[in-house]
């Protein structure tokens, strides 16, 4: 299954909290925190095509342009699913990921999911949980991270294949 990732600059390894102006960029394959869940991609048979990333301020200031570029990339590489995150408890990254996932789902055949922690994200989860698939995740450094990363990849596979999520519903918001 052809898969894309969407990270912020921190998860991509392209800057810290002070670099929220990192422009939308794309790199072939997996970068940054992808190494933490690469083994689950292989277990579930997902093929990572590329990793997209942007800083929250850049995305917010160029929201429509970023969303259109992502959908154009999805069509170009024939991606079937996009994993936005894991965003952990980073609230601005979660808001960006949710907006992008909703846009992708409305404007392409590709499906997008968001993976986030409840801490600092309660309002965003309430706003989007009925609009997009949102996977439960611990905050950065929290207990159960490896299990939730595996669930994230399993759920992406199910969503990309249009399978029912009933068996995995306990991992969703």
Short mmCIF file of C-alpha atoms in Angstrom, two decimals:
data_model
loop_
_atom_site.label_atom_id
_atom_site.label_comp_id
_atom_site.label_asym_id
_atom_site.label_seq_id
_atom_site.Cartn_x
_atom_site.Cartn_y
_atom_site.Cartn_z
CA UNK A 1 0.00 0.00 0.00
CA UNK A 2 1.52 3.30 -1.12
CA UNK A 3 1.84 5.50 1.96
CA UNK A 4 2.94 9.06 2.73
CA UNK A 5 3.86 10.56 6.10
CA UNK A 6 3.26 14.13 7.27
CA UNK A 7 5.55 15.39 10.06
CA UNK A 8 6.27 18.74 11.62
CA UNK A 9 9.85 19.97 11.47
CA UNK A 10 10.69 18.36 14.81
CA UNK A 11 9.54 14.85 13.88
CA UNK A 12 11.24 15.25 10.50
CA UNK A 13 14.53 16.14 12.18
CA UNK A 14 14.60 19.53 10.41
CA UNK A 15 14.54 21.92 13.37
CA UNK A 16 13.36 22.49 16.91
CA UNK A 17 10.45 24.43 18.41
CA UNK A 18 12.02 27.70 17.31
CA UNK A 19 11.81 26.75 13.61
CA UNK A 20 8.07 26.76 13.02
CA UNK A 21 8.62 28.57 9.71
CA UNK A 22 10.04 25.53 7.91
CA UNK A 23 8.40 25.43 4.46
CA UNK A 24 6.45 22.44 3.19
CA UNK A 25 9.01 19.99 1.85
CA UNK A 26 9.11 16.39 0.67
CA UNK A 27 11.82 13.76 0.89
CA UNK A 28 11.75 10.33 -0.66
CA UNK A 29 11.33 7.50 1.86
CA UNK A 30 11.35 7.83 5.62
CA UNK A 31 13.16 10.49 7.62
CA UNK A 32 13.32 11.61 11.24
CA UNK A 33 11.12 9.69 13.67
CA UNK A 34 10.09 7.20 10.98
CA UNK A 35 12.90 4.96 12.27
CA UNK A 36 10.79 4.35 15.42
CA UNK A 37 8.01 2.61 13.48
CA UNK A 38 9.71 1.41 10.29
CA UNK A 39 9.47 -2.22 11.46
CA UNK A 40 5.67 -1.94 11.68
CA UNK A 41 5.49 -0.71 8.09
CA UNK A 42 7.31 -3.87 7.02
CA UNK A 43 5.13 -6.12 9.21
CA UNK A 44 1.92 -4.64 7.77
CA UNK A 45 3.16 -4.47 4.17
CA UNK A 46 2.96 -0.68 3.79
CA UNK A 47 5.35 0.92 1.30
CA UNK A 48 6.49 4.37 2.39
CA UNK A 49 6.82 6.55 -0.68
CA UNK A 50 7.86 9.86 0.91
CA UNK A 51 7.79 12.02 4.01
CA UNK A 52 6.28 15.51 3.86
CA UNK A 53 6.98 18.07 6.56
CA UNK A 54 6.33 21.70 7.47
CA UNK A 55 6.50 24.00 10.47
CA UNK A 56 3.20 24.99 12.11
CA UNK A 57 3.60 28.72 11.38
CA UNK A 58 4.46 28.12 7.73
CA UNK A 59 1.49 25.77 7.34
CA UNK A 60 -0.88 28.21 9.05
CA UNK A 61 0.29 31.15 6.92
CA UNK A 62 0.05 29.08 3.70
CA UNK A 63 -2.72 26.63 4.60
CA UNK A 64 -4.57 26.45 1.26
CA UNK A 65 -1.38 26.30 -0.78
CA UNK A 66 0.06 23.54 1.46
CA UNK A 67 -3.11 21.45 1.26
CA UNK A 68 -3.29 21.78 -2.53
CA UNK A 69 0.39 20.81 -2.90
CA UNK A 70 -0.12 17.75 -0.71
CA UNK A 71 -3.12 16.60 -2.75
CA UNK A 72 -1.13 17.15 -5.97
CA UNK A 73 1.68 15.00 -4.55
CA UNK A 74 -0.81 12.31 -3.52
CA UNK A 75 -2.14 12.17 -7.08
CA UNK A 76 1.35 12.22 -8.60
CA UNK A 77 2.67 9.32 -6.51
CA UNK A 78 -0.70 7.50 -6.35
CA UNK A 79 -0.66 7.36 -2.54
CA UNK A 80 -3.44 5.34 -0.93
CA UNK A 81 -3.05 6.53 2.66
CA UNK A 82 -1.37 9.39 4.55
CA UNK A 83 -0.33 9.11 8.19
CA UNK A 84 -0.29 12.55 9.81
CA UNK A 85 1.82 12.17 12.90
CA UNK A 86 2.37 10.86 15.41
CA UNK A 87 1.75 14.35 16.77
CA UNK A 88 1.97 13.25 20.43
CA UNK A 89 0.87 16.11 22.73
CA UNK A 90 2.04 18.89 20.40
CA UNK A 91 -1.18 20.88 20.03
CA UNK A 92 -0.24 23.03 17.01
CA UNK A 93 1.09 20.00 15.12
CA UNK A 94 -2.14 18.14 15.92
CA UNK A 95 -4.26 21.05 14.64
CA UNK A 96 -2.21 21.21 11.44
CA UNK A 97 -2.43 17.43 10.95
CA UNK A 98 -6.20 17.37 11.49
CA UNK A 99 -6.82 20.22 9.05
CA UNK A 100 -4.64 18.53 6.43
CA UNK A 101 -6.23 15.09 6.94
CA UNK A 102 -9.73 16.49 6.57
CA UNK A 103 -8.69 18.33 3.38
CA UNK A 104 -7.09 15.17 1.93
CA UNK A 105 -10.20 13.10 2.68
CA UNK A 106 -12.47 15.69 1.04
CA UNK A 107 -10.31 16.38 -2.01
CA UNK A 108 -8.76 13.05 -3.03
CA UNK A 109 -9.34 9.31 -3.19
CA UNK A 110 -6.55 8.87 -0.64
CA UNK A 111 -7.44 8.47 3.06
CA UNK A 112 -5.60 10.25 5.86
CA UNK A 113 -5.41 9.52 9.58
CA UNK A 114 -4.07 11.50 12.55
CA UNK A 115 -2.33 10.00 15.58
CA UNK A 116 -2.24 12.14 18.73
CA UNK A 117 -2.19 12.14 22.51
CA UNK A 118 -5.16 13.51 24.49
CA UNK A 119 -2.95 15.85 26.53
CA UNK A 120 -3.20 19.42 25.15
CA UNK A 121 -5.40 18.16 22.29
CA UNK A 122 -8.86 17.78 23.88
CA UNK A 123 -10.51 20.57 21.88
CA UNK A 124 -8.96 19.46 18.59
CA UNK A 125 -9.98 15.84 19.19
CA UNK A 126 -13.56 16.92 19.92
CA UNK A 127 -13.61 19.07 16.77
CA UNK A 128 -12.29 16.38 14.41
CA UNK A 129 -12.99 12.91 15.86
CA UNK A 130 -16.22 12.54 13.88
CA UNK A 131 -14.68 13.92 10.67
CA UNK A 132 -11.43 11.93 10.38
CA UNK A 133 -9.90 8.77 11.81
CA UNK A 134 -7.93 9.71 14.94
CA UNK A 135 -5.68 7.14 16.60
CA UNK A 136 -5.00 7.25 20.36
CA UNK A 137 -1.39 7.74 21.32
CA UNK A 138 0.50 8.54 24.53
CA UNK A 139 2.21 11.88 24.93
CA UNK A 140 5.88 12.12 23.96
CA UNK A 141 7.78 9.74 26.25
CA UNK A 142 4.56 8.17 27.51
CA UNK A 143 3.90 4.52 28.36
CA UNK A 144 2.71 2.28 25.51
CA UNK A 145 4.36 4.15 22.65
CA UNK A 146 5.49 1.09 20.70
CA UNK A 147 2.03 -0.51 20.87
CA UNK A 148 0.35 2.69 19.72
CA UNK A 149 2.80 3.09 16.83
CA UNK A 150 1.94 -0.44 15.74
CA UNK A 151 -1.79 0.34 16.01
CA UNK A 152 -1.23 3.51 13.98
CA UNK A 153 0.25 1.50 11.11
CA UNK A 154 -2.44 -1.23 11.37
CA UNK A 155 -5.19 1.36 11.27
CA UNK A 156 -3.58 3.13 8.30
CA UNK A 157 -3.58 -0.20 6.46
CA UNK A 158 -7.25 -0.79 7.27
CA UNK A 159 -8.24 2.76 6.30
CA UNK A 160 -6.27 2.61 3.04
CA UNK A 161 -7.92 -0.72 2.18
CA UNK A 162 -11.42 0.50 3.13
CA UNK A 163 -11.74 -2.25 5.76
CA UNK A 164 -14.00 -1.84 8.76
CA UNK A 165 -12.28 -0.39 11.83
CA UNK A 166 -14.62 -2.14 14.26
CA UNK A 167 -11.95 -4.60 15.47
CA UNK A 168 -9.57 -1.71 16.16
CA UNK A 169 -12.11 0.77 17.54
CA UNK A 170 -10.62 0.66 21.04
CA UNK A 171 -7.56 2.44 19.65
CA UNK A 172 -9.57 5.31 18.14
CA UNK A 173 -11.05 8.50 19.58
#
